[in-house]
């Protein structure tokens, strides 16, 4: 119930959006943030609760996948596909920020 | 290994965090803090802590404990019983997958959970979110949604209700709960039992996406403690622990935000407005914890037409803790006991045959410990960070 999974917004229709979790998984979710097609959002229990940068979406996917492996092989496989897709989409974009750069300094 | 790679991408930061944790921990030890207990309030934080072996990366005088952080585990038995009863009476019941298996303390006509109610012929439908039920219920007859969740989930109910999208035949078995009051209860419980007090709060990231850091700041100041709103990756937790120890060493109270990617001070203002429009704060029962003042959300005013408790005259959750005999989930939820302290853990209570509520949800503390056992990836991570020696010496 506190999982948040990143997804890319495909279409926005009023309070709802169709998002792509990668690996061919698409869902209709409620939009609790202002988001446009192409944005990455974090989805919790059927609602997009926050927006993230694509690089951050990748970081979240990598951490989730590691945990998912011990929970469900299907989930880990789906996340694998999502990671692959996001990586190749990022490879075509500008170089990402330094790892951990979004974390608060000590 | 992906975990290692994920951590190595932030290797420098993780290394800095672990060294800072050690520095501040020994500083605190020198000043008489024999043990520094930090409590998390989110099942996902506990997943990361256990899976990545964070407990092995921090010095022995830093104790990481899980508090009430799983909305499934703390859902009172009466809510599950109400859903089972309605399902057996021919009402369509929608539920999240997590609550589908959640056992009631008292079976209803032989069914102990919604999965058993479905097996007995009840119309129980597992959905991905409330919006799916809203769409589906337009074609259904009488229908209810087992509306569990913390602040993160509350806006998913509030938005369709506030916008008038919910058909009149769909009612809610409201079981929404607020985390700061439960955190306060768990922190007080340690003191009441004469246990080591909680010294710092690892505040939940996704809850705070909605609420903002402000409620945690208020709670932390009231209790004279530091709090850090943390993300879920290993480096997030390490950074948050380091910040908490530094705040303790400097005698600072109040909240800081480590999870700045998603969390702001004021949170999701639009979502908070929706929640306030549809719900009012009420005293609420938590499984294992009893009634906590102002810790739940109930439908307000005109939205009460969607209240399943009123519609069907269901008995509301009472003050009893609702724990099965011999089960120590109540203490586990409060962070007073570890899953391994329970005599039923991995004997009469396993992930495939859960006895207590903390074993049901994948985010229950017992289920997490059951899946990962003790070690996790700590050794590999420690080696990658060049921290092998001190860990070896610790034996």
GROMACS .gro file of C-alpha atoms in nm:
model
  501
    1UNK     CA    1   0.000   0.000   0.000
    2UNK     CA    2   0.289   0.243   0.019
    3UNK     CA    3   0.453   0.134  -0.301
    4UNK     CA    4   0.493   0.405  -0.561
    5UNK     CA    5   0.573   0.292  -0.913
    6UNK     CA    6   0.692   0.532  -1.183
    7UNK     CA    7   0.505   0.552  -1.513
    8UNK     CA    8   0.500   0.774  -1.821
    9UNK     CA    9   0.187   0.974  -1.895
   10UNK     CA   10   0.043   0.894  -2.237
   11UNK     CA   11  -0.289   1.080  -2.235
   12UNK     CA   12  -0.463   1.318  -2.000
   13UNK     CA   13  -0.845   1.324  -1.985
   14UNK     CA   14  -0.978   1.550  -1.714
   15UNK     CA   15  -0.902   1.397  -1.374
   16UNK     CA   16  -0.762   1.084  -1.530
   17UNK     CA   17  -0.460   0.980  -1.729
   18UNK     CA   18  -0.352   0.674  -1.920
   19UNK     CA   19   0.000   0.586  -1.808
   20UNK     CA   20   0.261   0.343  -1.935
   21UNK     CA   21   0.450   0.144  -1.670
   22UNK     CA   22   0.675  -0.006  -1.937
   23UNK     CA   23   0.679  -0.365  -2.051
   24UNK     CA   24   0.344  -0.314  -2.222
   25UNK     CA   25   0.157  -0.242  -1.898
   26UNK     CA   26  -0.082   0.050  -1.937
   27UNK     CA   27  -0.341   0.169  -1.692
   28UNK     CA   28  -0.594   0.442  -1.636
   29UNK     CA   29  -0.510   0.630  -1.316
   30UNK     CA   30  -0.640   0.932  -1.123
   31UNK     CA   31  -0.430   1.246  -1.157
   32UNK     CA   32  -0.351   1.418  -0.827
   33UNK     CA   33  -0.079   1.633  -0.988
   34UNK     CA   34  -0.059   1.854  -1.293
   35UNK     CA   35   0.096   1.633  -1.555
   36UNK     CA   36   0.114   1.635  -1.933
   37UNK     CA   37   0.182   1.357  -2.184
   38UNK     CA   38   0.550   1.262  -2.162
   39UNK     CA   39   0.582   1.344  -1.792
   40UNK     CA   40   0.684   1.075  -1.544
   41UNK     CA   41   0.464   1.028  -1.240
   42UNK     CA   42   0.474   0.805  -0.932
   43UNK     CA   43   0.158   0.595  -0.911
   44UNK     CA   44   0.021   0.471  -0.579
   45UNK     CA   45  -0.296   0.259  -0.551
   46UNK     CA   46  -0.433   0.380  -0.883
   47UNK     CA   47  -0.342   0.747  -0.842
   48UNK     CA   48  -0.053   0.957  -0.971
   49UNK     CA   49   0.068   1.121  -0.649
   50UNK     CA   50   0.379   1.304  -0.769
   51UNK     CA   51   0.590   1.399  -1.067
   52UNK     CA   52   0.953   1.288  -1.107
   53UNK     CA   53   1.229   1.339  -1.361
   54UNK     CA   54   1.297   1.044  -1.596
   55UNK     CA   55   1.636   0.984  -1.427
   56UNK     CA   56   1.463   0.963  -1.091
   57UNK     CA   57   1.203   0.727  -1.235
   58UNK     CA   58   1.488   0.499  -1.341
   59UNK     CA   59   1.644   0.507  -0.993
   60UNK     CA   60   1.311   0.415  -0.834
   61UNK     CA   61   1.258   0.130  -1.086
   62UNK     CA   62   1.602  -0.015  -1.012
   63UNK     CA   63   1.540  -0.016  -0.637
   64UNK     CA   64   1.189  -0.161  -0.682
   65UNK     CA   65   1.310  -0.435  -0.911
   66UNK     CA   66   1.563  -0.554  -0.658
   67UNK     CA   67   1.294  -0.581  -0.393
   68UNK     CA   68   1.038  -0.729  -0.632
   69UNK     CA   69   1.269  -1.018  -0.719
   70UNK     CA   70   1.212  -1.173  -0.379
   71UNK     CA   71   0.838  -1.110  -0.394
   72UNK     CA   72   0.724  -1.196  -0.742
   73UNK     CA   73   0.927  -1.311  -1.043
   74UNK     CA   74   0.657  -1.172  -1.276
   75UNK     CA   75   0.681  -0.828  -1.117
   76UNK     CA   76   1.060  -0.834  -1.143
   77UNK     CA   77   1.037  -0.932  -1.508
   78UNK     CA   78   0.793  -0.652  -1.583
   79UNK     CA   79   1.017  -0.404  -1.405
   80UNK     CA   80   1.314  -0.534  -1.604
   81UNK     CA   81   1.137  -0.446  -1.926
   82UNK     CA   82   1.040  -0.105  -1.791
   83UNK     CA   83   1.400  -0.037  -1.690
   84UNK     CA   84   1.529  -0.140  -2.032
   85UNK     CA   85   1.279   0.086  -2.209
   86UNK     CA   86   1.350   0.384  -1.987
   87UNK     CA   87   1.726   0.335  -2.021
   88UNK     CA   88   1.710   0.335  -2.397
   89UNK     CA   89   1.483   0.638  -2.396
   90UNK     CA   90   1.727   0.819  -2.165
   91UNK     CA   91   2.022   0.718  -2.382
   92UNK     CA   92   1.872   0.930  -2.658
   93UNK     CA   93   1.828   1.229  -2.426
   94UNK     CA   94   2.075   1.472  -2.269
   95UNK     CA   95   2.322   1.330  -2.014
   96UNK     CA   96   2.154   1.276  -1.680
   97UNK     CA   97   2.245   1.449  -1.359
   98UNK     CA   98   2.510   1.298  -1.134
   99UNK     CA   99   2.387   1.000  -0.934
  100UNK     CA  100   2.231   1.102  -0.606
  101UNK     CA  101   2.237   1.465  -0.709
  102UNK     CA  102   1.881   1.516  -0.600
  103UNK     CA  103   1.953   1.416  -0.244
  104UNK     CA  104   1.981   1.682   0.018
  105UNK     CA  105   2.338   1.765   0.111
  106UNK     CA  106   2.442   1.677   0.464
  107UNK     CA  107   2.341  -0.748  -0.880
  108UNK     CA  108   2.101  -0.462  -0.945
  109UNK     CA  109   2.097  -0.355  -0.580
  110UNK     CA  110   2.468  -0.323  -0.575
  111UNK     CA  111   2.464  -0.133  -0.901
  112UNK     CA  112   2.190   0.091  -0.772
  113UNK     CA  113   2.393   0.163  -0.464
  114UNK     CA  114   2.717   0.201  -0.657
  115UNK     CA  115   2.560   0.469  -0.872
  116UNK     CA  116   2.550   0.663  -0.550
  117UNK     CA  117   2.854   0.493  -0.403
  118UNK     CA  118   3.018   0.811  -0.296
  119UNK     CA  119   2.706   0.941  -0.126
  120UNK     CA  120   2.632   0.608   0.045
  121UNK     CA  121   2.990   0.588   0.168
  122UNK     CA  122   2.971   0.940   0.305
  123UNK     CA  123   2.639   0.861   0.474
  124UNK     CA  124   2.770   0.545   0.640
  125UNK     CA  125   3.080   0.724   0.765
  126UNK     CA  126   2.871   1.011   0.898
  127UNK     CA  127   2.637   0.762   1.068
  128UNK     CA  128   2.935   0.606   1.242
  129UNK     CA  129   3.084   0.940   1.342
  130UNK     CA  130   2.764   1.076   1.492
  131UNK     CA  131   2.677   0.740   1.651
  132UNK     CA  132   3.008   0.729   1.838
  133UNK     CA  133   2.973   1.094   1.931
  134UNK     CA  134   2.628   1.017   2.073
  135UNK     CA  135   2.761   0.704   2.250
  136UNK     CA  136   3.034   0.914   2.413
  137UNK     CA  137   2.762   1.145   2.541
  138UNK     CA  138   2.574   0.864   2.710
  139UNK     CA  139   2.331   0.748   2.437
  140UNK     CA  140   2.376   0.374   2.493
  141UNK     CA  141   2.122   0.307   2.221
  142UNK     CA  142   1.971   0.539   1.962
  143UNK     CA  143   1.636   0.400   1.855
  144UNK     CA  144   1.501   0.534   1.525
  145UNK     CA  145   1.150   0.435   1.415
  146UNK     CA  146   1.011   0.414   1.061
  147UNK     CA  147   0.640   0.438   0.980
  148UNK     CA  148   0.623   0.289   0.634
  149UNK     CA  149   0.621  -0.070   0.513
  150UNK     CA  150   0.839   0.024   0.218
  151UNK     CA  151   1.106   0.170   0.448
  152UNK     CA  152   1.110  -0.160   0.634
  153UNK     CA  153   1.144  -0.347   0.302
  154UNK     CA  154   1.449  -0.141   0.210
  155UNK     CA  155   1.594  -0.170   0.561
  156UNK     CA  156   1.565  -0.548   0.565
  157UNK     CA  157   1.633  -0.624   0.202
  158UNK     CA  158   1.944  -0.411   0.169
  159UNK     CA  159   2.067  -0.508   0.515
  160UNK     CA  160   2.073  -0.149   0.639
  161UNK     CA  161   2.070  -0.275   0.999
  162UNK     CA  162   2.410  -0.436   0.939
  163UNK     CA  163   2.552  -0.115   0.798
  164UNK     CA  164   2.481   0.096   1.105
  165UNK     CA  165   2.674   0.071   1.435
  166UNK     CA  166   2.534  -0.151   1.712
  167UNK     CA  167   2.415   0.145   1.920
  168UNK     CA  168   2.183   0.257   1.638
  169UNK     CA  169   1.860   0.054   1.651
  170UNK     CA  170   1.621   0.070   1.355
  171UNK     CA  171   1.265  -0.035   1.440
  172UNK     CA  172   0.945  -0.054   1.238
  173UNK     CA  173   0.642   0.127   1.379
  174UNK     CA  174   0.284   0.125   1.248
  175UNK     CA  175   0.342   0.161   0.874
  176UNK     CA  176   0.118  -0.089   0.701
  177UNK     CA  177  -0.243   0.018   0.641
  178UNK     CA  178  -0.353  -0.341   0.579
  179UNK     CA  179  -0.212  -0.474   0.906
  180UNK     CA  180  -0.385  -0.212   1.120
  181UNK     CA  181  -0.728  -0.240   0.953
  182UNK     CA  182  -0.967  -0.349   1.232
  183UNK     CA  183  -1.126  -0.691   1.208
  184UNK     CA  184  -1.473  -0.527   1.214
  185UNK     CA  185  -1.401  -0.366   0.873
  186UNK     CA  186  -1.313  -0.704   0.721
  187UNK     CA  187  -1.611  -0.869   0.890
  188UNK     CA  188  -1.842  -0.599   0.751
  189UNK     CA  189  -1.709  -0.658   0.400
  190UNK     CA  190  -1.745  -1.037   0.431
  191UNK     CA  191  -2.100  -1.006   0.564
  192UNK     CA  192  -2.206  -0.779   0.277
  193UNK     CA  193  -2.040  -1.005   0.019
  194UNK     CA  194  -2.231  -1.303   0.157
  195UNK     CA  195  -2.551  -1.095   0.154
  196UNK     CA  196  -2.517  -1.041  -0.220
  197UNK     CA  197  -2.354  -0.698  -0.223
  198UNK     CA  198  -2.063  -0.653  -0.466
  199UNK     CA  199  -1.746  -0.589  -0.263
  200UNK     CA  200  -1.446  -0.415  -0.416
  201UNK     CA  201  -1.108  -0.443  -0.246
  202UNK     CA  202  -0.739  -0.387  -0.299
  203UNK     CA  203  -0.547  -0.711  -0.346
  204UNK     CA  204  -0.369  -0.660  -0.014
  205UNK     CA  205  -0.690  -0.669   0.187
  206UNK     CA  206  -0.834  -0.965  -0.008
  207UNK     CA  207  -0.655  -1.217   0.214
  208UNK     CA  208  -0.671  -1.016   0.537
  209UNK     CA  209  -0.817  -1.248   0.805
  210UNK     CA  210  -1.098  -1.135   1.031
  211UNK     CA  211  -1.071  -1.228   1.396
  212UNK     CA  212  -1.426  -1.365   1.401
  213UNK     CA  213  -1.541  -1.567   1.098
  214UNK     CA  214  -1.866  -1.453   0.937
  215UNK     CA  215  -2.083  -1.753   0.844
  216UNK     CA  216  -1.768  -1.960   0.815
  217UNK     CA  217  -1.571  -1.711   0.603
  218UNK     CA  218  -1.262  -1.558   0.760
  219UNK     CA  219  -1.154  -1.335   0.473
  220UNK     CA  220  -1.286  -1.186   0.150
  221UNK     CA  221  -1.113  -1.460  -0.045
  222UNK     CA  222  -1.314  -1.715   0.153
  223UNK     CA  223  -1.631  -1.507   0.103
  224UNK     CA  224  -1.571  -1.524  -0.272
  225UNK     CA  225  -1.516  -1.900  -0.253
  226UNK     CA  226  -1.850  -1.920  -0.072
  227UNK     CA  227  -2.020  -1.747  -0.365
  228UNK     CA  228  -1.980  -1.379  -0.271
  229UNK     CA  229  -1.920  -1.123  -0.545
  230UNK     CA  230  -1.576  -0.995  -0.442
  231UNK     CA  231  -1.376  -0.801  -0.701
  232UNK     CA  232  -1.010  -0.710  -0.661
  233UNK     CA  233  -0.936  -0.375  -0.822
  234UNK     CA  234  -0.629  -0.165  -0.884
  235UNK     CA  235  -0.777   0.155  -0.748
  236UNK     CA  236  -1.100   0.321  -0.634
  237UNK     CA  237  -1.152   0.474  -0.980
  238UNK     CA  238  -1.179   0.123  -1.128
  239UNK     CA  239  -1.457   0.043  -0.883
  240UNK     CA  240  -1.631   0.373  -0.965
  241UNK     CA  241  -1.640   0.275  -1.333
  242UNK     CA  242  -1.738  -0.084  -1.268
  243UNK     CA  243  -2.008   0.000  -1.011
  244UNK     CA  244  -2.207   0.197  -1.269
  245UNK     CA  245  -2.325  -0.136  -1.403
  246UNK     CA  246  -2.350  -0.310  -1.066
  247UNK     CA  247  -2.628  -0.321  -0.814
  248UNK     CA  248  -2.550  -0.260  -0.450
  249UNK     CA  249  -2.174  -0.226  -0.408
  250UNK     CA  250  -1.921  -0.135  -0.139
  251UNK     CA  251  -1.551  -0.055  -0.141
  252UNK     CA  252  -1.332  -0.164   0.149
  253UNK     CA  253  -1.170   0.180   0.174
  254UNK     CA  254  -0.845   0.119   0.360
  255UNK     CA  255  -0.531   0.329   0.341
  256UNK     CA  256  -0.326   0.610   0.490
  257UNK     CA  257  -0.307   0.974   0.378
  258UNK     CA  258  -0.148   0.864   0.049
  259UNK     CA  259  -0.460   0.675  -0.056
  260UNK     CA  260  -0.722   0.916   0.085
  261UNK     CA  261  -0.722   1.153  -0.217
  262UNK     CA  262  -0.799   0.859  -0.449
  263UNK     CA  263  -1.134   0.832  -0.271
  264UNK     CA  264  -1.181   1.205  -0.222
  265UNK     CA  265  -1.134   1.310  -0.586
  266UNK     CA  266  -1.412   1.099  -0.745
  267UNK     CA  267  -1.645   1.173  -0.449
  268UNK     CA  268  -1.583   1.550  -0.460
  269UNK     CA  269  -1.636   1.559  -0.836
  270UNK     CA  270  -1.966   1.371  -0.811
  271UNK     CA  271  -1.837   1.077  -1.015
  272UNK     CA  272  -1.932   0.805  -0.766
  273UNK     CA  273  -2.265   0.636  -0.847
  274UNK     CA  274  -2.518   0.635  -0.558
  275UNK     CA  275  -2.513   0.253  -0.538
  276UNK     CA  276  -2.142   0.252  -0.438
  277UNK     CA  277  -2.075   0.293  -0.064
  278UNK     CA  278  -1.750   0.299   0.131
  279UNK     CA  279  -1.656   0.089   0.432
  280UNK     CA  280  -1.432   0.372   0.551
  281UNK     CA  281  -1.113   0.249   0.717
  282UNK     CA  282  -0.880   0.539   0.639
  283UNK     CA  283  -0.617   0.616   0.898
  284UNK     CA  284  -0.371   0.900   0.967
  285UNK     CA  285  -0.008   0.821   1.043
  286UNK     CA  286   0.120   1.099   1.275
  287UNK     CA  287  -0.127   1.011   1.558
  288UNK     CA  288  -0.024   0.643   1.534
  289UNK     CA  289   0.343   0.743   1.536
  290UNK     CA  290   0.277   0.940   1.852
  291UNK     CA  291   0.101   0.637   2.006
  292UNK     CA  292   0.389   0.401   1.920
  293UNK     CA  293   0.648   0.642   2.058
  294UNK     CA  294   0.448   0.677   2.382
  295UNK     CA  295   0.408   0.297   2.407
  296UNK     CA  296   0.784   0.241   2.429
  297UNK     CA  297   0.802   0.485   2.722
  298UNK     CA  298   0.498   0.327   2.895
  299UNK     CA  299   0.659  -0.016   2.874
  300UNK     CA  300   0.985   0.115   3.017
  301UNK     CA  301   1.169   0.034   2.694
  302UNK     CA  302   1.441   0.239   2.528
  303UNK     CA  303   1.265   0.554   2.402
  304UNK     CA  304   1.243   0.643   2.033
  305UNK     CA  305   1.500   0.915   1.959
  306UNK     CA  306   1.419   0.994   1.599
  307UNK     CA  307   1.143   0.960   1.339
  308UNK     CA  308   1.202   0.828   0.987
  309UNK     CA  309   0.888   0.981   0.837
  310UNK     CA  310   0.708   0.811   0.545
  311UNK     CA  311   0.787   0.951   0.201
  312UNK     CA  312   0.469   0.881   0.008
  313UNK     CA  313   0.235   0.977   0.293
  314UNK     CA  314   0.426   1.305   0.307
  315UNK     CA  315   0.387   1.355  -0.068
  316UNK     CA  316   0.025   1.430   0.020
  317UNK     CA  317   0.055   1.574   0.374
  318UNK     CA  318   0.384   1.755   0.329
  319UNK     CA  319   0.657   1.755   0.593
  320UNK     CA  320   0.470   2.004   0.810
  321UNK     CA  321   0.266   1.751   1.020
  322UNK     CA  322   0.589   1.563   1.099
  323UNK     CA  323   0.755   1.886   1.200
  324UNK     CA  324   0.465   1.962   1.433
  325UNK     CA  325   0.478   1.612   1.587
  326UNK     CA  326   0.857   1.618   1.619
  327UNK     CA  327   0.850   1.955   1.795
  328UNK     CA  328   0.573   1.840   2.027
  329UNK     CA  329   0.777   1.532   2.124
  330UNK     CA  330   1.113   1.711   2.124
  331UNK     CA  331   1.255   1.479   1.858
  332UNK     CA  332   1.417   1.506   1.516
  333UNK     CA  333   1.230   1.372   1.212
  334UNK     CA  334   1.345   1.321   0.854
  335UNK     CA  335   1.105   1.256   0.565
  336UNK     CA  336   1.283   0.982   0.374
  337UNK     CA  337   1.274   0.826   0.030
  338UNK     CA  338   1.287   0.452  -0.029
  339UNK     CA  339   1.619   0.376  -0.191
  340UNK     CA  340   1.899   0.247   0.033
  341UNK     CA  341   2.092   0.569  -0.007
  342UNK     CA  342   1.781   0.767   0.095
  343UNK     CA  343   1.753   0.574   0.420
  344UNK     CA  344   2.125   0.599   0.494
  345UNK     CA  345   2.117   0.973   0.431
  346UNK     CA  346   1.809   1.009   0.652
  347UNK     CA  347   1.969   0.811   0.936
  348UNK     CA  348   2.283   1.024   0.911
  349UNK     CA  349   2.076   1.343   0.922
  350UNK     CA  350   1.876   1.219   1.224
  351UNK     CA  351   2.194   1.134   1.415
  352UNK     CA  352   2.344   1.470   1.328
  353UNK     CA  353   2.029   1.650   1.443
  354UNK     CA  354   2.042   1.451   1.769
  355UNK     CA  355   2.408   1.535   1.818
  356UNK     CA  356   2.333   1.902   1.758
  357UNK     CA  357   2.024   1.892   1.982
  358UNK     CA  358   1.790   1.993   1.699
  359UNK     CA  359   1.421   1.905   1.688
  360UNK     CA  360   1.167   1.935   1.406
  361UNK     CA  361   1.153   1.786   1.058
  362UNK     CA  362   1.384   1.793   0.758
  363UNK     CA  363   1.306   1.660   0.410
  364UNK     CA  364   1.546   1.413   0.252
  365UNK     CA  365   1.292   1.306  -0.014
  366UNK     CA  366   1.287   1.640  -0.192
  367UNK     CA  367   1.215   1.468  -0.524
  368UNK     CA  368   0.851   1.423  -0.422
  369UNK     CA  369   0.792   1.588  -0.086
  370UNK     CA  370   0.744   1.957  -0.012
  371UNK     CA  371   0.680   2.132   0.317
  372UNK     CA  372   0.310   2.189   0.248
  373UNK     CA  373   0.249   1.870   0.044
  374UNK     CA  374  -0.007   1.830  -0.231
  375UNK     CA  375  -0.234   2.126  -0.153
  376UNK     CA  376  -0.502   2.029  -0.404
  377UNK     CA  377  -0.519   1.673  -0.268
  378UNK     CA  378  -0.537   1.801   0.091
  379UNK     CA  379  -0.829   2.029  -0.005
  380UNK     CA  380  -1.014   1.734  -0.158
  381UNK     CA  381  -0.961   1.527   0.157
  382UNK     CA  382  -1.087   1.813   0.378
  383UNK     CA  383  -1.390   1.861   0.151
  384UNK     CA  384  -1.499   1.496   0.167
  385UNK     CA  385  -1.373   1.369   0.503
  386UNK     CA  386  -1.359   1.479   0.863
  387UNK     CA  387  -1.104   1.368   1.120
  388UNK     CA  388  -1.241   1.128   1.383
  389UNK     CA  389  -1.118   0.901   1.661
  390UNK     CA  390  -1.047   0.564   1.504
  391UNK     CA  391  -0.967   0.204   1.597
  392UNK     CA  392  -0.644   0.041   1.482
  393UNK     CA  393  -0.597  -0.333   1.488
  394UNK     CA  394  -0.359  -0.414   1.769
  395UNK     CA  395  -0.354  -0.057   1.896
  396UNK     CA  396  -0.713   0.016   1.997
  397UNK     CA  397  -0.869   0.360   1.952
  398UNK     CA  398  -0.632   0.650   1.877
  399UNK     CA  399  -0.776   1.003   1.905
  400UNK     CA  400  -0.820   1.193   1.577
  401UNK     CA  401  -0.648   0.923   1.374
  402UNK     CA  402  -0.913   0.836   1.115
  403UNK     CA  403  -1.114   0.988   0.832
  404UNK     CA  404  -1.493   0.957   0.807
  405UNK     CA  405  -1.720   1.090   0.533
  406UNK     CA  406  -1.864   1.432   0.613
  407UNK     CA  407  -2.197   1.604   0.544
  408UNK     CA  408  -2.348   1.528   0.204
  409UNK     CA  409  -2.089   1.258   0.131
  410UNK     CA  410  -2.239   1.041   0.408
  411UNK     CA  411  -2.483   0.905   0.150
  412UNK     CA  412  -2.184   0.690   0.049
  413UNK     CA  413  -2.121   0.565   0.405
  414UNK     CA  414  -2.162   0.186   0.412
  415UNK     CA  415  -2.155   0.180   0.795
  416UNK     CA  416  -2.470   0.393   0.805
  417UNK     CA  417  -2.637   0.244   0.498
  418UNK     CA  418  -2.617  -0.113   0.627
  419UNK     CA  419  -2.618  -0.042   1.002
  420UNK     CA  420  -2.288  -0.226   1.044
  421UNK     CA  421  -2.122  -0.252   1.386
  422UNK     CA  422  -1.826  -0.014   1.382
  423UNK     CA  423  -1.482  -0.118   1.505
  424UNK     CA  424  -1.464  -0.111   1.884
  425UNK     CA  425  -1.178  -0.036   2.121
  426UNK     CA  426  -1.062  -0.398   2.141
  427UNK     CA  427  -0.726  -0.469   1.976
  428UNK     CA  428  -0.858  -0.759   1.764
  429UNK     CA  429  -0.555  -0.985   1.780
  430UNK     CA  430  -0.576  -1.364   1.750
  431UNK     CA  431  -0.459  -1.561   2.054
  432UNK     CA  432  -0.083  -1.596   2.083
  433UNK     CA  433  -0.013  -1.345   1.804
  434UNK     CA  434   0.232  -1.066   1.883
  435UNK     CA  435   0.144  -0.843   1.588
  436UNK     CA  436   0.021  -0.573   1.826
  437UNK     CA  437   0.370  -0.539   1.973
  438UNK     CA  438   0.530  -0.572   1.629
  439UNK     CA  439   0.311  -0.289   1.492
  440UNK     CA  440   0.410  -0.067   1.785
  441UNK     CA  441   0.779  -0.148   1.733
  442UNK     CA  442   0.793  -0.309   2.079
  443UNK     CA  443   0.879  -0.655   1.949
  444UNK     CA  444   1.057  -0.800   1.647
  445UNK     CA  445   0.879  -1.062   1.435
  446UNK     CA  446   1.133  -1.317   1.558
  447UNK     CA  447   1.016  -1.250   1.916
  448UNK     CA  448   0.677  -1.404   1.829
  449UNK     CA  449   0.647  -1.778   1.903
  450UNK     CA  450   0.423  -1.822   1.596
  451UNK     CA  451   0.663  -1.656   1.348
  452UNK     CA  452   0.745  -1.898   1.064
  453UNK     CA  453   0.583  -2.182   1.260
  454UNK     CA  454   0.205  -2.138   1.281
  455UNK     CA  455   0.229  -1.812   1.082
  456UNK     CA  456   0.391  -1.797   0.739
  457UNK     CA  457   0.339  -1.587   0.422
  458UNK     CA  458   0.149  -1.874   0.256
  459UNK     CA  459  -0.063  -1.935   0.567
  460UNK     CA  460  -0.076  -1.606   0.760
  461UNK     CA  461  -0.217  -1.612   1.113
  462UNK     CA  462  -0.161  -1.253   1.219
  463UNK     CA  463  -0.225  -0.938   1.014
  464UNK     CA  464   0.145  -0.838   0.990
  465UNK     CA  465   0.206  -1.154   0.783
  466UNK     CA  466  -0.074  -1.084   0.533
  467UNK     CA  467   0.031  -0.774   0.344
  468UNK     CA  468   0.361  -0.777   0.159
  469UNK     CA  469   0.433  -0.462   0.358
  470UNK     CA  470   0.365  -0.615   0.698
  471UNK     CA  471   0.677  -0.630   0.910
  472UNK     CA  472   0.645  -1.007   0.966
  473UNK     CA  473   0.598  -1.078   0.594
  474UNK     CA  474   0.907  -0.871   0.512
  475UNK     CA  475   1.120  -1.050   0.771
  476UNK     CA  476   0.983  -1.387   0.656
  477UNK     CA  477   1.085  -1.328   0.296
  478UNK     CA  478   1.431  -1.192   0.359
  479UNK     CA  479   1.545  -1.358   0.678
  480UNK     CA  480   1.833  -1.184   0.841
  481UNK     CA  481   2.114  -1.092   0.609
  482UNK     CA  482   2.004  -0.936   0.286
  483UNK     CA  483   2.274  -0.780   0.079
  484UNK     CA  484   2.461  -0.615   0.364
  485UNK     CA  485   2.788  -0.798   0.317
  486UNK     CA  486   2.813  -0.730  -0.054
  487UNK     CA  487   2.718  -0.370  -0.001
  488UNK     CA  488   2.966  -0.326   0.283
  489UNK     CA  489   3.241  -0.469   0.068
  490UNK     CA  490   3.154  -0.240  -0.220
  491UNK     CA  491   3.170   0.058   0.012
  492UNK     CA  492   3.507  -0.044   0.153
  493UNK     CA  493   3.352  -0.100   0.494
  494UNK     CA  494   3.434  -0.467   0.521
  495UNK     CA  495   3.685  -0.447   0.805
  496UNK     CA  496   3.470  -0.289   1.076
  497UNK     CA  497   3.184  -0.525   0.995
  498UNK     CA  498   3.413  -0.827   1.019
  499UNK     CA  499   3.542  -0.713   1.353
  500UNK     CA  500   3.187  -0.684   1.474
  501UNK     CA  501   3.155  -1.056   1.403
   0.00000   0.00000   0.00000
